[in-house]
CSV table of C-alpha atoms in Angstrom, one decimal:
chain,number,residue,atom,x,y,z
A,18,MET,CA,-81.7,69.6,-116.5
A,19,SER,CA,-78.0,70.0,-116.8
A,20,GLU,CA,-76.1,67.7,-119.1
A,21,ARG,CA,-73.9,65.0,-117.4
A,22,ILE,CA,-70.3,65.8,-118.1
A,23,ALA,CA,-68.1,62.7,-118.8
A,24,PRO,CA,-65.0,62.5,-116.7
A,25,THR,CA,-61.8,63.4,-118.4
A,26,ARG,CA,-59.6,60.3,-119.0
A,27,THR,CA,-56.2,61.8,-118.5
A,28,PRO,CA,-52.9,59.9,-119.4
A,29,ALA,CA,-52.2,59.1,-115.8
A,30,PHE,CA,-55.7,57.7,-115.4
A,31,GLU,CA,-55.2,55.6,-118.5
A,32,ALA,CA,-51.9,54.3,-117.2
A,33,ARG,CA,-53.3,53.3,-113.8
A,34,LEU,CA,-56.3,51.6,-115.5
A,35,LYS,CA,-54.0,49.7,-117.9
A,36,LYS,CA,-51.8,48.6,-114.9
A,37,ARG,CA,-54.9,47.5,-113.0
A,38,TYR,CA,-56.1,45.4,-115.9
A,39,ALA,CA,-52.7,43.9,-116.4
A,40,ALA,CA,-52.7,43.0,-112.5
A,41,GLU,CA,-56.0,41.3,-113.0
A,42,ARG,CA,-54.8,39.2,-115.9
A,43,ARG,CA,-51.7,38.1,-114.1
A,44,PHE,CA,-53.8,37.0,-111.0
A,45,ARG,CA,-56.0,35.0,-113.3
A,46,LEU,CA,-53.1,33.5,-115.0
A,47,ALA,CA,-51.5,32.6,-111.6
A,48,GLY,CA,-54.9,30.9,-110.6
A,49,LEU,CA,-55.2,29.1,-113.7
A,50,GLY,CA,-51.4,27.9,-113.5
A,51,ALA,CA,-52.0,26.7,-109.9
A,52,ILE,CA,-55.1,24.6,-110.9
A,53,LEU,CA,-53.2,23.1,-114.0
A,54,PHE,CA,-50.2,22.3,-111.9
A,55,SER,CA,-52.4,20.6,-109.1
A,56,VAL,CA,-54.1,18.5,-111.9
A,57,ALA,CA,-50.8,17.7,-113.5
A,58,VAL,CA,-49.2,16.5,-110.2
A,59,LEU,CA,-52.5,14.4,-109.4
A,60,ALA,CA,-52.4,12.9,-112.9
A,61,PHE,CA,-48.7,12.0,-112.5
A,62,LEU,CA,-49.5,10.3,-109.2
A,63,LEU,CA,-52.5,8.4,-110.6
A,64,ILE,CA,-50.6,7.4,-113.8
A,65,THR,CA,-47.5,6.3,-111.9
A,66,MET,CA,-49.3,4.3,-109.3
A,67,THR,CA,-51.4,2.5,-112.1
A,68,ILE,CA,-48.6,1.8,-114.2
A,69,ASN,CA,-46.6,0.4,-111.3
A,70,GLY,CA,-49.7,-1.3,-109.6
A,71,ILE,CA,-51.0,-3.3,-112.7
A,72,GLY,CA,-48.3,-5.9,-112.1
A,73,GLY,CA,-49.5,-6.1,-108.5
A,74,PHE,CA,-52.7,-7.4,-109.6
A,75,GLN,CA,-51.1,-10.3,-111.4
A,76,ARG,CA,-48.8,-13.2,-110.6
A,77,ALA,CA,-46.8,-16.0,-112.3
A,78,GLU,CA,-48.7,-19.2,-112.4
A,79,MET,CA,-48.1,-22.7,-113.6
A,80,ASN,CA,-50.7,-25.2,-114.9
A,81,VAL,CA,-50.6,-28.6,-113.2
A,82,ALA,CA,-53.0,-31.4,-113.8
A,83,ILE,CA,-53.6,-33.7,-110.9
A,84,ASP,CA,-55.3,-37.0,-111.2
A,85,PHE,CA,-56.9,-37.5,-107.8
A,86,THR,CA,-58.0,-41.1,-108.8
A,87,GLU,CA,-54.3,-42.1,-108.4
A,88,ALA,CA,-53.7,-39.9,-105.4
A,89,GLY,CA,-55.6,-42.0,-102.8
A,90,LEU,CA,-57.1,-39.2,-101.1
A,91,SER,CA,-60.5,-39.4,-99.4
A,92,GLY,CA,-63.2,-37.2,-98.2
A,93,ASP,CA,-66.9,-36.1,-98.7
A,94,GLN,CA,-69.0,-33.0,-98.3
A,95,SER,CA,-69.7,-33.9,-94.5
A,96,THR,CA,-66.0,-34.5,-93.5
A,97,LEU,CA,-64.6,-31.7,-95.6
A,98,SER,CA,-67.1,-29.1,-94.5
A,99,GLN,CA,-66.1,-29.4,-90.8
A,100,ALA,CA,-63.3,-27.2,-89.1
A,101,GLY,CA,-59.8,-28.6,-89.8
A,102,ALA,CA,-60.4,-30.0,-93.2
A,103,VAL,CA,-57.2,-28.5,-94.5
A,104,GLN,CA,-55.2,-30.4,-91.8
A,105,VAL,CA,-57.0,-33.7,-92.8
A,106,LEU,CA,-55.9,-33.3,-96.4
A,107,GLU,CA,-52.4,-32.4,-95.2
A,108,ALA,CA,-52.2,-35.6,-93.2
A,109,GLN,CA,-53.4,-37.6,-96.2
A,110,GLY,CA,-50.4,-36.3,-98.1
A,111,LEU,CA,-51.8,-33.6,-100.3
A,112,PRO,CA,-48.6,-31.5,-100.3
A,113,ALA,CA,-46.7,-34.5,-101.7
A,114,THR,CA,-49.3,-35.3,-104.1
A,115,VAL,CA,-49.0,-31.7,-105.6
A,116,GLU,CA,-45.3,-31.9,-105.6
A,117,TYR,CA,-45.3,-35.2,-107.4
A,118,PHE,CA,-47.6,-34.2,-110.3
A,119,ALA,CA,-45.8,-30.8,-110.7
A,120,GLY,CA,-42.6,-32.5,-110.9
A,121,GLU,CA,-43.9,-35.1,-113.4
A,122,GLN,CA,-45.4,-32.2,-115.7
A,123,LEU,CA,-42.9,-29.5,-115.1
A,124,GLY,CA,-39.7,-31.4,-114.8
A,125,GLU,CA,-37.6,-31.6,-111.6
A,126,ALA,CA,-36.4,-28.0,-111.9
A,127,GLY,CA,-39.9,-26.6,-112.6
A,128,GLY,CA,-41.7,-28.7,-110.1
A,129,ALA,CA,-39.5,-27.5,-107.5
A,130,GLN,CA,-40.4,-23.8,-108.2
A,131,ILE,CA,-44.1,-24.0,-107.4
A,132,SER,CA,-45.0,-22.1,-104.4
A,133,SER,CA,-44.6,-23.7,-100.9
A,134,SER,CA,-48.4,-23.1,-100.1
A,135,ALA,CA,-49.7,-23.9,-103.5
A,136,TRP,CA,-51.2,-27.2,-102.2
A,137,ARG,CA,-53.5,-25.0,-99.8
A,138,GLN,CA,-55.0,-23.7,-103.0
A,139,VAL,CA,-55.7,-27.2,-104.0
A,140,ALA,CA,-57.0,-28.0,-100.6
A,141,ASP,CA,-59.5,-25.1,-100.8
A,142,ALA,CA,-60.8,-26.2,-104.1
A,143,ILE,CA,-61.3,-29.7,-102.9
A,144,ILE,CA,-63.2,-28.4,-99.8
A,145,ASP,CA,-65.5,-26.3,-102.0
A,146,ASP,CA,-65.9,-29.3,-104.4
A,147,PRO,CA,-65.4,-32.7,-102.9
A,148,SER,CA,-66.2,-34.4,-106.2
A,149,ILE,CA,-62.6,-33.2,-107.5
A,150,LEU,CA,-61.3,-36.4,-105.7
A,151,GLN,CA,-63.0,-38.5,-108.2
A,152,ARG,CA,-61.3,-37.0,-111.4
A,153,GLU,CA,-58.4,-35.2,-112.8
A,154,GLU,CA,-58.3,-31.4,-112.4
A,155,THR,CA,-56.0,-28.8,-113.8
A,156,PHE,CA,-55.0,-26.0,-111.4
A,157,SER,CA,-53.1,-22.8,-112.0
A,158,LEU,CA,-50.7,-22.7,-109.0
A,159,ALA,CA,-48.4,-19.9,-108.0
A,160,ALA,CA,-44.8,-19.9,-109.0
A,161,SER,CA,-42.1,-19.3,-106.4
A,162,PRO,CA,-40.8,-15.6,-106.1
A,163,GLY,CA,-37.5,-16.4,-107.9
A,164,LEU,CA,-39.2,-18.0,-111.1
A,165,ALA,CA,-41.8,-15.0,-111.0
A,166,ALA,CA,-38.8,-12.6,-111.3
A,167,GLY,CA,-37.2,-14.8,-113.9
A,168,LEU,CA,-40.4,-14.4,-115.9
A,169,ALA,CA,-40.2,-10.8,-115.7
A,170,GLY,CA,-36.6,-10.6,-116.7
A,171,GLU,CA,-35.1,-10.3,-113.3
A,172,GLY,CA,-33.1,-12.5,-111.1
A,173,SER,CA,-30.4,-15.0,-111.9
A,174,ASP,CA,-29.9,-16.3,-115.4
A,175,GLU,CA,-30.8,-19.8,-114.4
A,176,MET,CA,-34.1,-18.7,-113.3
A,177,GLN,CA,-34.7,-16.5,-116.5
A,178,ALA,CA,-33.7,-19.4,-118.8
A,179,LEU,CA,-36.1,-21.9,-116.9
A,180,ALA,CA,-38.9,-19.3,-116.9
A,181,ALA,CA,-38.4,-18.8,-120.7
A,182,GLU,CA,-38.5,-22.5,-121.3
A,183,LEU,CA,-41.6,-23.2,-119.4
A,184,SER,CA,-43.3,-20.1,-120.9
A,185,ALA,CA,-42.5,-21.4,-124.3
A,186,GLN,CA,-44.1,-24.6,-123.5
A,187,GLY,CA,-47.3,-22.8,-122.2
A,188,LYS,CA,-46.8,-24.1,-118.7
A,189,LEU,CA,-46.0,-20.6,-117.1
A,190,GLU,CA,-47.6,-17.4,-117.7
A,191,THR,CA,-48.7,-14.3,-116.0
A,192,LYS,CA,-52.4,-14.2,-115.1
A,193,LEU,CA,-54.8,-11.8,-113.3
A,194,ASP,CA,-54.8,-12.5,-109.5
A,195,LEU,CA,-58.2,-11.7,-108.2
A,196,GLY,CA,-57.0,-13.7,-104.9
A,197,PHE,CA,-55.0,-10.5,-104.3
A,198,LEU,CA,-58.3,-9.0,-103.0
A,199,GLU,CA,-59.2,-12.1,-101.0
A,200,ARG,CA,-56.0,-13.2,-99.2
A,201,ALA,CA,-54.2,-11.8,-96.3
A,202,ASP,CA,-50.6,-11.1,-95.5
A,203,ALA,CA,-47.9,-13.7,-96.3
A,204,THR,CA,-44.1,-14.1,-96.4
A,205,ASP,CA,-44.4,-15.0,-100.2
A,206,PRO,CA,-45.2,-12.0,-102.6
A,207,GLN,CA,-46.8,-14.5,-104.8
A,208,GLU,CA,-49.3,-15.4,-101.9
A,209,VAL,CA,-49.9,-12.1,-100.3
A,210,GLY,CA,-53.2,-10.5,-100.4
A,211,ILE,CA,-54.8,-7.1,-99.1
A,212,TRP,CA,-58.2,-8.3,-97.7
A,213,GLY,CA,-56.9,-8.6,-94.1
A,214,ALA,CA,-55.6,-5.1,-94.1
A,215,LEU,CA,-58.7,-3.8,-96.0
A,216,LYS,CA,-61.1,-5.5,-93.5
A,217,GLY,CA,-58.9,-4.1,-90.5
A,218,SER,CA,-59.3,-0.5,-92.1
A,219,MET,CA,-63.0,-0.8,-92.5
A,220,LEU,CA,-63.5,-2.0,-88.8
A,221,THR,CA,-61.2,0.6,-87.5
A,222,MET,CA,-62.9,3.4,-89.4
A,223,ILE,CA,-66.2,2.2,-88.1
A,224,VAL,CA,-65.0,2.5,-84.5
A,225,THR,CA,-63.6,5.9,-85.4
A,226,LEU,CA,-66.8,7.3,-86.9
A,227,LEU,CA,-69.0,6.0,-84.1
A,228,LEU,CA,-66.9,7.6,-81.4
A,229,ALA,CA,-65.7,10.9,-83.0
A,230,PHE,CA,-68.9,12.0,-84.9
A,231,PRO,CA,-71.5,12.0,-82.2
A,232,ILE,CA,-69.1,13.2,-79.4
A,233,GLY,CA,-67.7,15.9,-81.8
A,234,VAL,CA,-71.1,17.1,-82.9
A,235,MET,CA,-72.5,17.3,-79.4
A,236,ALA,CA,-69.3,19.2,-78.4
A,237,ALA,CA,-69.8,21.8,-81.2
A,238,LEU,CA,-73.5,22.1,-80.3
A,239,TYR,CA,-72.8,22.8,-76.5
A,240,LEU,CA,-70.1,25.3,-77.3
A,241,GLU,CA,-72.1,27.2,-79.7
A,242,GLU,CA,-75.5,27.0,-78.3
A,243,TYR,CA,-75.3,26.5,-74.5
A,244,ALA,CA,-71.9,27.3,-73.1
A,245,PRO,CA,-71.5,30.6,-71.5
A,246,LYS,CA,-68.9,33.1,-73.0
A,247,ASN,CA,-66.3,33.2,-70.3
A,248,ARG,CA,-62.7,32.5,-69.6
A,249,TRP,CA,-63.0,28.8,-69.3
A,250,THR,CA,-64.9,28.6,-72.6
A,251,ASP,CA,-62.0,30.4,-74.3
A,252,VAL,CA,-59.5,28.0,-72.7
A,253,ILE,CA,-61.4,25.0,-74.1
A,254,GLU,CA,-61.7,26.6,-77.7
A,255,VAL,CA,-58.0,27.1,-77.8
A,256,SER,CA,-57.3,23.8,-76.6
A,257,ILE,CA,-59.5,22.3,-79.3
A,258,ASN,CA,-57.8,24.4,-81.9
A,259,ASN,CA,-54.4,23.3,-80.6
A,260,LEU,CA,-55.5,19.6,-80.6
A,261,ALA,CA,-56.2,19.7,-84.3
A,262,ALA,CA,-52.7,20.8,-85.1
A,263,VAL,CA,-51.0,18.3,-82.7
A,264,PRO,CA,-48.8,15.6,-84.6
A,265,SER,CA,-50.5,12.3,-85.1
A,266,ILE,CA,-47.8,10.3,-83.3
A,267,ILE,CA,-48.7,12.1,-80.1
A,268,PHE,CA,-52.2,10.6,-80.2
A,269,GLY,CA,-50.5,7.2,-80.7
A,270,LEU,CA,-48.4,7.8,-77.5
A,271,LEU,CA,-51.8,8.6,-75.7
A,272,GLY,CA,-53.4,5.3,-77.1
A,273,LEU,CA,-50.3,3.5,-76.0
A,274,ALA,CA,-50.3,5.0,-72.4
A,275,VAL,CA,-54.0,4.8,-71.8
A,276,PHE,CA,-56.0,2.4,-74.0
A,277,LEU,CA,-53.3,-0.5,-73.9
A,278,TRP,CA,-53.0,0.1,-70.1
A,279,LEU,CA,-56.9,-0.5,-69.7
A,280,PHE,CA,-57.1,-3.2,-72.2
A,281,PRO,CA,-53.7,-4.8,-72.4
A,282,ASN,CA,-55.0,-8.0,-74.2
A,283,MET,CA,-56.2,-6.0,-77.2
A,284,ARG,CA,-52.9,-4.8,-78.7
A,285,SER,CA,-53.2,-4.3,-82.6
A,286,ALA,CA,-57.1,-4.6,-82.3
A,287,PRO,CA,-59.3,-2.4,-84.6
A,288,LEU,CA,-61.1,-1.2,-81.3
A,289,ILE,CA,-57.9,0.2,-80.0
A,290,GLY,CA,-57.0,1.7,-83.2
A,291,GLY,CA,-60.4,3.2,-83.7
A,292,MET,CA,-60.3,4.9,-80.2
A,293,THR,CA,-56.9,6.2,-81.0
A,294,LEU,CA,-57.9,7.7,-84.3
A,295,ALA,CA,-61.1,9.1,-82.9
A,296,LEU,CA,-59.1,11.3,-80.5
A,297,MET,CA,-57.2,12.7,-83.5
A,298,THR,CA,-60.4,13.1,-85.7
A,299,MET,CA,-62.6,14.8,-82.9
A,300,PRO,CA,-61.0,18.2,-82.9
A,301,VAL,CA,-61.4,18.5,-86.7
A,302,ILE,CA,-65.2,17.6,-86.3
A,303,VAL,CA,-65.6,20.0,-83.6
A,304,ILE,CA,-64.1,22.9,-85.3
A,305,SER,CA,-66.0,22.3,-88.6
A,306,GLY,CA,-69.1,21.6,-86.7
A,307,ARG,CA,-69.0,25.0,-84.8
A,308,ASN,CA,-68.3,26.8,-88.1
A,309,ALA,CA,-71.3,25.3,-89.6
A,310,ILE,CA,-73.5,26.0,-86.8
A,311,LYS,CA,-72.4,29.7,-86.7
A,312,ALA,CA,-73.4,29.9,-90.4
A,313,VAL,CA,-77.1,29.2,-89.6
A,314,PRO,CA,-78.8,32.6,-89.7
A,315,PRO,CA,-80.1,33.9,-86.2
A,316,SER,CA,-83.5,34.5,-87.7
A,317,ILE,CA,-84.0,30.5,-87.8
A,318,ARG,CA,-83.5,30.5,-84.1
A,319,ASP,CA,-85.6,33.6,-83.5
A,320,GLY,CA,-88.5,32.3,-85.5
A,321,ALA,CA,-88.4,29.0,-83.9
A,322,LEU,CA,-88.5,30.5,-80.5
A,323,ALA,CA,-91.2,32.9,-81.5
A,324,ILE,CA,-93.6,30.1,-82.3
A,325,GLY,CA,-93.2,28.4,-78.9
A,326,ALA,CA,-90.1,25.9,-79.7
A,327,SER,CA,-87.9,25.1,-76.7
A,328,LYS,CA,-84.4,25.6,-76.8
A,329,VAL,CA,-83.7,21.8,-77.3
A,330,GLN,CA,-86.2,21.7,-80.2
A,331,VAL,CA,-84.6,24.9,-81.8
A,332,VAL,CA,-81.1,23.2,-81.7
A,333,PHE,CA,-82.1,19.7,-82.9
A,334,HIS,CA,-85.1,20.4,-85.2
A,335,HIS,CA,-83.7,23.5,-86.9
A,336,VAL,CA,-80.2,24.5,-86.3
A,337,LEU,CA,-78.6,20.8,-86.6
A,338,PRO,CA,-80.3,19.8,-89.7
A,339,LEU,CA,-79.1,23.0,-91.5
A,340,ALA,CA,-75.7,22.7,-90.1
A,341,LEU,CA,-75.4,19.0,-90.9
A,342,PRO,CA,-73.9,19.4,-94.5
A,343,GLY,CA,-71.2,21.5,-93.1
A,344,ILE,CA,-70.5,19.2,-90.3
A,345,LEU,CA,-70.4,16.2,-92.7
A,346,THR,CA,-67.6,18.1,-94.7
A,347,GLY,CA,-65.5,18.3,-91.7
A,348,THR,CA,-66.2,14.6,-90.9
A,349,ILE,CA,-65.0,13.8,-94.4
A,350,ILE,CA,-61.7,15.7,-94.0
A,351,GLY,CA,-61.1,14.0,-90.5
A,352,MET,CA,-61.9,10.5,-91.6
A,353,ALA,CA,-59.8,10.8,-94.8
A,354,ARG,CA,-56.8,11.8,-92.5
A,355,ALA,CA,-57.5,8.9,-90.1
A,356,LEU,CA,-57.8,6.6,-93.1
A,357,GLY,CA,-54.3,7.4,-94.1
A,358,GLU,CA,-52.5,7.6,-90.9
A,359,THR,CA,-49.6,5.1,-89.9
A,360,ALA,CA,-47.7,6.5,-87.2
A,361,PRO,CA,-50.3,6.3,-84.3
A,362,LEU,CA,-51.1,2.7,-85.3
A,363,LEU,CA,-47.6,1.7,-85.3
A,364,MET,CA,-47.3,3.0,-81.7
A,365,ILE,CA,-50.2,0.7,-80.5
A,366,GLY,CA,-48.9,-2.5,-82.3
A,367,MET,CA,-50.9,-2.6,-85.5
A,368,ARG,CA,-47.7,-3.4,-87.5
A,369,ALA,CA,-47.9,-7.1,-86.5
A,370,PHE,CA,-47.8,-9.9,-89.2
A,371,VAL,CA,-51.5,-10.8,-89.4
A,372,ALA,CA,-52.0,-13.9,-91.7
A,373,THR,CA,-55.6,-14.1,-91.3
A,374,PRO,CA,-58.4,-11.5,-91.6
A,375,PRO,CA,-59.9,-10.1,-88.4
A,376,ASP,CA,-63.2,-11.6,-87.3
A,377,GLY,CA,-64.1,-8.8,-85.0
A,378,PHE,CA,-63.3,-5.4,-83.4
A,379,THR,CA,-61.0,-7.1,-80.9
A,380,ALA,CA,-59.1,-9.6,-83.1
A,381,PRO,CA,-55.6,-8.8,-84.2
A,382,ALA,CA,-55.5,-6.8,-87.3
A,383,THR,CA,-53.5,-4.2,-89.3
A,384,VAL,CA,-54.7,-1.5,-91.7
A,385,LEU,CA,-53.9,-0.5,-95.4
A,386,PRO,CA,-51.4,2.3,-94.7
A,387,VAL,CA,-49.3,0.1,-92.2
A,388,GLN,CA,-49.5,-2.8,-94.6
A,389,ILE,CA,-48.2,-0.5,-97.5
A,390,PHE,CA,-45.4,0.5,-95.0
A,391,LEU,CA,-44.5,-3.0,-94.2
A,392,TRP,CA,-44.4,-4.2,-97.8
A,393,SER,CA,-42.3,-1.2,-99.0
A,394,ASP,CA,-39.7,-2.2,-96.5
A,395,GLU,CA,-39.4,-5.8,-97.7
A,396,ILE,CA,-36.3,-6.8,-99.6
A,397,ASP,CA,-37.9,-9.2,-102.0
A,398,ARG,CA,-38.4,-7.3,-105.4
A,399,GLY,CA,-41.8,-9.1,-105.7
A,400,PHE,CA,-43.3,-6.8,-103.0
A,401,VAL,CA,-42.8,-3.5,-105.0
A,402,GLU,CA,-45.5,-4.1,-107.4
A,403,ARG,CA,-47.9,-5.4,-104.6
A,404,THR,CA,-47.1,-2.1,-102.6
A,405,SER,CA,-48.2,-0.1,-105.7
A,406,ALA,CA,-51.4,-2.3,-106.0
A,407,ALA,CA,-52.2,-1.8,-102.4
A,408,ILE,CA,-51.8,1.9,-102.8
A,409,ILE,CA,-54.4,1.8,-105.6
A,410,VAL,CA,-56.8,-0.2,-103.3
A,411,LEU,CA,-56.2,2.5,-100.6
A,412,LEU,CA,-57.1,5.3,-103.1
A,413,VAL,CA,-60.2,3.5,-104.4
A,414,PHE,CA,-61.4,2.9,-100.6
A,415,LEU,CA,-60.8,6.6,-99.9
A,416,LEU,CA,-62.7,7.7,-102.9
A,417,LEU,CA,-65.6,5.3,-102.1
A,418,MET,CA,-65.8,6.5,-98.6
A,419,ASN,CA,-65.6,10.2,-99.7
A,420,GLY,CA,-68.3,9.5,-102.2
A,421,LEU,CA,-70.7,8.1,-99.7
A,422,ALA,CA,-69.9,11.0,-97.4
A,423,ILE,CA,-70.4,13.6,-100.1
A,424,TYR,CA,-73.9,11.8,-101.1
A,425,LEU,CA,-75.0,12.0,-97.4
A,426,ARG,CA,-74.1,15.6,-97.2
A,427,ASN,CA,-76.0,16.5,-100.3
A,428,ARG,CA,-78.8,14.2,-99.2
A,429,PHE,CA,-79.2,16.2,-96.0
A,430,GLU,CA,-78.4,19.7,-97.5
A,431,LYS,CA,-81.3,22.2,-96.9
A,432,LYS,CA,-81.9,25.6,-98.5
A,433,TRP,CA,-83.3,28.7,-96.7
C-alpha cells in the first residue's frame, strides 16, 4: 500500500482559505444583525404601543352617591326587563336626577362636568338590579373630555384647577375602564368602546374564512391533481399569481361594483366585507395550497393507486391530509393580511359610525382597522390613547387567531 500524501498548503491556498472563513463570519454576523434589528424594531413597536395604550384602558371618573328614595323613580323586575326600559327611566327623569345629585356633591362646576351619557350607566345598573331604587347607591360616572384632559395636565387652566380640586377631595380619579372592551363607538372619548368593532371583525373574518378556505383549497387541488397541462392552465396560473399582488383597494372597488350592486341594502355589513376580503385572500391560499400539494412525495400517490384506491381517494385520503399543514400556513398569512386591511372596507362603506354592536352578518358594522383609522382622525386629544388601546386589542386578536391556526396546523401535521 502506498502512503497517502497530504496536500501541500501553499501561501496562496492559505490566503484563499482565510478569505473564505472571513466571508463566512461576515455572513453569520450579517444574519445575526438582521435578526437583532428585527427583534429591536418589534420590541420598540410593542413597548411604544403599550406605553401609549395603557391610558386607553383607563378613564377619569367621579364618585356620585344617588339616594333613589328621594328621586321618585319606580320600576320592578318585570317592567325593567322589557325592551325600552331605558326610555322609561329617561321619561321618569333619571337624567335630571343624576345631574341634581352630581351638582349637590361635586359643586355646580364639577356637576356640570359629568359625561352627558353618564345617566345611561345608572340606567343599566337599575335594569340589572331594580332593588337599587329602594336605597342609596354610589356610582363612578365618567367625567367630561375637558375635565379628563385637565386631570392629565392638559387643556385649559380652569379645567386643570377644577380637576386638581376634585382630585384632592377624592371625588375625581383615574380608574381601569373595563367597559372599553364592552361598549361600541361614541362621540365622547370617555364613552367609546371597542366591542362593536371587535365583533364586526370577528363576523367579517368568519365570512372570509368560510368562503376563501374551501374554494381556495379546491382550486389548488384541481390545478395540481386534475387540470391538464395546457395553455389555458398556464393562463389561470399566471392570473392567480397576479391576483395575489393586486393592491387591496382594487378588491374594494370590485366589492363596491358587484356585491353592493347585488345587495344594495347591506352596505357596511360583515357579509359584504367578508366576501370582499375573501376575494383578496383566495389567491394566497391557492398558491400556498399548490406548493403544499407539490411537496407531497409521488410515492404516496403511487402506493395508494397500487393498492386499488381511486383518484378521489388518493387526493382526499392521502394527499390532502399531508398537505393540510402547509395549506393552513398560507391561510394564516392570508387571514392575517385580511384582518389588518382598511382600504377595501372603506370602499364598501364600513367606515360608518356604528353606536351598537352588530347582531348578525347583515347588520351595519365596522372593523378594528377602520375603527382605529377613524379615531386617529379625531381632533379630540382623548382619542389618542383610545387609538393606541385599540391597536393593542387588534394585535392581541391577531395573535390569538394565529395561535389557533398554528395549533390546528400542528394538530393535523403528519410525518412520512
